[in-house]
mmCIF file of C-alpha atoms in Angstrom:
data_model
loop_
_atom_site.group_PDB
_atom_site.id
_atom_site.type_symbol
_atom_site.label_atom_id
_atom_site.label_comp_id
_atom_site.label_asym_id
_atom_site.label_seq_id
_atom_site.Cartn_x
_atom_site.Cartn_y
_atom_site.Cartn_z
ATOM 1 C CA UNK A 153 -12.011 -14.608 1.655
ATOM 2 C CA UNK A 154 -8.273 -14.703 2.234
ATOM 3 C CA UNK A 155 -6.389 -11.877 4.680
ATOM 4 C CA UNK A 156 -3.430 -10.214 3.937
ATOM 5 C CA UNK A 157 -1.539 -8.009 6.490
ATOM 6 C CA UNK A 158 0.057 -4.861 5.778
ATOM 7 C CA UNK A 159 2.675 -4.336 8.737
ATOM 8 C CA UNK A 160 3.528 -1.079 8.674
ATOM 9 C CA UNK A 161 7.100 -1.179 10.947
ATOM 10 C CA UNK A 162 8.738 2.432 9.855
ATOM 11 C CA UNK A 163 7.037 6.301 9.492
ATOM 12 C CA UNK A 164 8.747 9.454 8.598
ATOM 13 C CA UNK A 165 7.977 12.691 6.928
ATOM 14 C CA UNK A 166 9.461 9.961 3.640
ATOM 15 C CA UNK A 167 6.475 8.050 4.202
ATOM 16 C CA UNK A 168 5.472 4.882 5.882
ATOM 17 C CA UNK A 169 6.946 2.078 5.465
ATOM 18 C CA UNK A 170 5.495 -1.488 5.692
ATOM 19 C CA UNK A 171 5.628 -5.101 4.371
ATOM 20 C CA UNK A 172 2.767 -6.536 2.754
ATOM 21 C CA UNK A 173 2.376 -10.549 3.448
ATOM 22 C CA UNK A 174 0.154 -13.688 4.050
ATOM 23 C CA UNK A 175 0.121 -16.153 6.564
ATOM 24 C CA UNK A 176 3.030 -14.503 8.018
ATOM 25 C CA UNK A 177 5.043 -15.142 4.647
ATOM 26 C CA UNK A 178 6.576 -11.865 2.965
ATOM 27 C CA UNK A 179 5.321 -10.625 -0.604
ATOM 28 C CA UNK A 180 6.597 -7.137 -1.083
ATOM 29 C CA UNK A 181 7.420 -3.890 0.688
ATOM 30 C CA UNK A 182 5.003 -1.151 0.978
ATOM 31 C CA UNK A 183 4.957 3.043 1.111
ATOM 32 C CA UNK A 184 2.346 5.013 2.606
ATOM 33 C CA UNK A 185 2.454 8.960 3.200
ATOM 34 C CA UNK A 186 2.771 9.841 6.753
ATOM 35 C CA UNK A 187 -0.026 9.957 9.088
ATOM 36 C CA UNK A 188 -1.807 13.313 8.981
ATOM 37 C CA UNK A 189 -4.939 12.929 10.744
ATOM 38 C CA UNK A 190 -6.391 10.800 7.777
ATOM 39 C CA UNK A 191 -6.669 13.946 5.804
ATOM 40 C CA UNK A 192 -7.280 13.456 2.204
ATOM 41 C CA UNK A 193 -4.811 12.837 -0.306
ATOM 42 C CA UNK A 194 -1.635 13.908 1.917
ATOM 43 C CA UNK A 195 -2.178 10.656 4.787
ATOM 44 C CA UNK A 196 -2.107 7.308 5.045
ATOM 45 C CA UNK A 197 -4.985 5.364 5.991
ATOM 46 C CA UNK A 198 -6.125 4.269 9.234
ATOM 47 C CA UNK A 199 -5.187 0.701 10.648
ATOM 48 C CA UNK A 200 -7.727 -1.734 10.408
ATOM 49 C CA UNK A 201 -9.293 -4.308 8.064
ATOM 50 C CA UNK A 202 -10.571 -3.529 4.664
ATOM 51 C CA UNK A 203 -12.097 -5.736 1.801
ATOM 52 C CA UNK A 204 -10.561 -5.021 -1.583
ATOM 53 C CA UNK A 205 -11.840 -5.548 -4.959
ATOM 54 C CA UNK A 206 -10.377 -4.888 -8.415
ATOM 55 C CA UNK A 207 -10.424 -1.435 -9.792
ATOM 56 C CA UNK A 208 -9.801 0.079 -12.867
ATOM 57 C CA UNK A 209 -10.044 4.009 -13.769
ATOM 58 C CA UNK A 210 -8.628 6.168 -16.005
ATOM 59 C CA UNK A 211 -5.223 6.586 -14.567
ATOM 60 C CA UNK A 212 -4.534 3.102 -12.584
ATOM 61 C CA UNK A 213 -5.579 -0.264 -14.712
ATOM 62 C CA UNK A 214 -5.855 -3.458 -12.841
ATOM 63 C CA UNK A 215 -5.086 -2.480 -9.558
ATOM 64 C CA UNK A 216 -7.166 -3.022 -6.158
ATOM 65 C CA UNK A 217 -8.924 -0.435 -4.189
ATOM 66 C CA UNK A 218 -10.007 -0.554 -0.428
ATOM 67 C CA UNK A 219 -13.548 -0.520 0.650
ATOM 68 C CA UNK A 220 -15.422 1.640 3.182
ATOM 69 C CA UNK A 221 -12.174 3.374 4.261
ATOM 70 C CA UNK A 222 -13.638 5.873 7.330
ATOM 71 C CA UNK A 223 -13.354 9.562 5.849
ATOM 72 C CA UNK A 224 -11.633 8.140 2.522
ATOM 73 C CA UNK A 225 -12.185 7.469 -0.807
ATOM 74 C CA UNK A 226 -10.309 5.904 -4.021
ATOM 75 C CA UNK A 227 -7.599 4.340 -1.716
ATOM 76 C CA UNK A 228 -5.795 1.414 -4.146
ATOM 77 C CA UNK A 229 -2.806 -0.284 -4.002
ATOM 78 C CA UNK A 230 -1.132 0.548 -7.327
ATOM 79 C CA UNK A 231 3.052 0.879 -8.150
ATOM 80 C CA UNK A 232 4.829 3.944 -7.553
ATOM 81 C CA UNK A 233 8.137 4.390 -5.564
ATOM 82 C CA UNK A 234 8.477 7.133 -3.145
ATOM 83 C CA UNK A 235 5.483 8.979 -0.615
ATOM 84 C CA UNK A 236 5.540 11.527 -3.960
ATOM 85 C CA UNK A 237 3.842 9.531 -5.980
ATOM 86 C CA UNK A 238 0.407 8.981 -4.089
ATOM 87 C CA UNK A 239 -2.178 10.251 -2.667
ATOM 88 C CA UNK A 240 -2.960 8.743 0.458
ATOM 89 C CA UNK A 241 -2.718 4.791 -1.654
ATOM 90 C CA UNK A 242 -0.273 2.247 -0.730
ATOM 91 C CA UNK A 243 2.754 1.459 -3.321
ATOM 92 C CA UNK A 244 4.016 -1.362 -3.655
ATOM 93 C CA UNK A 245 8.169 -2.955 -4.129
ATOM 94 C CA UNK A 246 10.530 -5.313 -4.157
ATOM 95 C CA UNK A 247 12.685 -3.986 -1.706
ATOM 96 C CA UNK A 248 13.785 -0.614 0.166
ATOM 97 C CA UNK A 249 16.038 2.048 -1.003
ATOM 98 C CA UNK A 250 16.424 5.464 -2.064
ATOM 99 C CA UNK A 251 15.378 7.142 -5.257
ATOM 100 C CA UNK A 252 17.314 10.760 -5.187
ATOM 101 C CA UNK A 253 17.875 10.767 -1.528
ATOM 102 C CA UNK A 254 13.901 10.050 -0.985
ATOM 103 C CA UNK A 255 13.203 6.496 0.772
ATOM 104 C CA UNK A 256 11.671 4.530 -1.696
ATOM 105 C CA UNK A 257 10.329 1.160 -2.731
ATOM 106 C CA UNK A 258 12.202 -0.569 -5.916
ATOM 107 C CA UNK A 259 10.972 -2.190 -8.925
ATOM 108 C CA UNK A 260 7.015 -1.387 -8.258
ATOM 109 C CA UNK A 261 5.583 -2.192 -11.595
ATOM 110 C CA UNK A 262 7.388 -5.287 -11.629
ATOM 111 C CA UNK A 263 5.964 -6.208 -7.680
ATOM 112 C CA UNK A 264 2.685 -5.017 -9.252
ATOM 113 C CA UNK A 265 2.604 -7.729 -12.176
ATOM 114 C CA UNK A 266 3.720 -10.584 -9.564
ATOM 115 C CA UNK A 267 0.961 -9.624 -7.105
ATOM 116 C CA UNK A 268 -1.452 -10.075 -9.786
ATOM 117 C CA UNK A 269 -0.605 -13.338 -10.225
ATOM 118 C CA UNK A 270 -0.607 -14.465 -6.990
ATOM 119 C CA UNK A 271 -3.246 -12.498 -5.362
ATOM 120 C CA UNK A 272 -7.377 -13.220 -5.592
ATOM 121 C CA UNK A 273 -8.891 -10.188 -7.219
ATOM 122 C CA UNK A 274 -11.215 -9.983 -3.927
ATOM 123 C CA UNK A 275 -9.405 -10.197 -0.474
ATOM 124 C CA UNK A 276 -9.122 -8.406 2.925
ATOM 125 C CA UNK A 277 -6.553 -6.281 4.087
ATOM 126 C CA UNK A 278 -5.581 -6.276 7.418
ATOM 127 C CA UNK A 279 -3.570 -2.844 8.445
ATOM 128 C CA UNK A 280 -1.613 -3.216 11.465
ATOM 129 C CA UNK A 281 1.307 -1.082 12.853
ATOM 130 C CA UNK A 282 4.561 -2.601 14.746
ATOM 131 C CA UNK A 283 6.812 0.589 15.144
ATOM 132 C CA UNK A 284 10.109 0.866 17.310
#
């Protein structure tokens, strides 16, 4: 099963910021909310390594979602921009900017579609951090 790692390398009360990449080679930008304790829907997961799978529900088609996440549940990387528009998942973007003076990831739905093509539908995610 192939391993991608999720380097988170920035956190603020914005979010969590992080680039998303294999074999050391970059694929997209990521935003997390801020750690708070794990709590649900309001923090970002714990580091460690999680199998994903496809996942489809009502709201989010063709994304991924994270297995056995301690405390958690229905944690998927799906597109969004800013820590506003998740709950406790990981977004996904081209690049980093800001989206009405929120820190944000650009062009998600876009960095969605590419993933899709160049991602297995089953994988593991490794989740490390690397902050100043």
């Amino acid at each position: 099963m192939n391993t991608y790692t999720l380097t988170r390398v920035m956190r603020s009360s914005d979010g969590t910021f992080g680039i998303l990449s294999q074999d050391k080679k970059p694929l997209c930008c990521t935003v997390e909310n801020d750690w708070l304790d794990n709590q649900q829907r309001i923090s970002c997961i714990p580091p460690g390594v999680y199998e994903c799978e496809p996942f489809s529900g009502t709201k989010y088609k063709d994304v991924w979602i994270l297995k056995d996440v301690p405390g958690r549940s229905y944690i998927l990387i799906h597109a969004g921009n800013t820590h506003k528009h998740t709950e406790g998942c990981i977004l996904v973007g081209k690049g980093f900017a800001e989206l009405h003076g929120i820190p944000a990831v650009t062009n998600s739905r876009d960095t969605l579609q590419m993933l899709r093509k160049v991602m297995p539908q089953e994988f593991k995610l490794e989740i490390i951090e690397k902050f100043d």
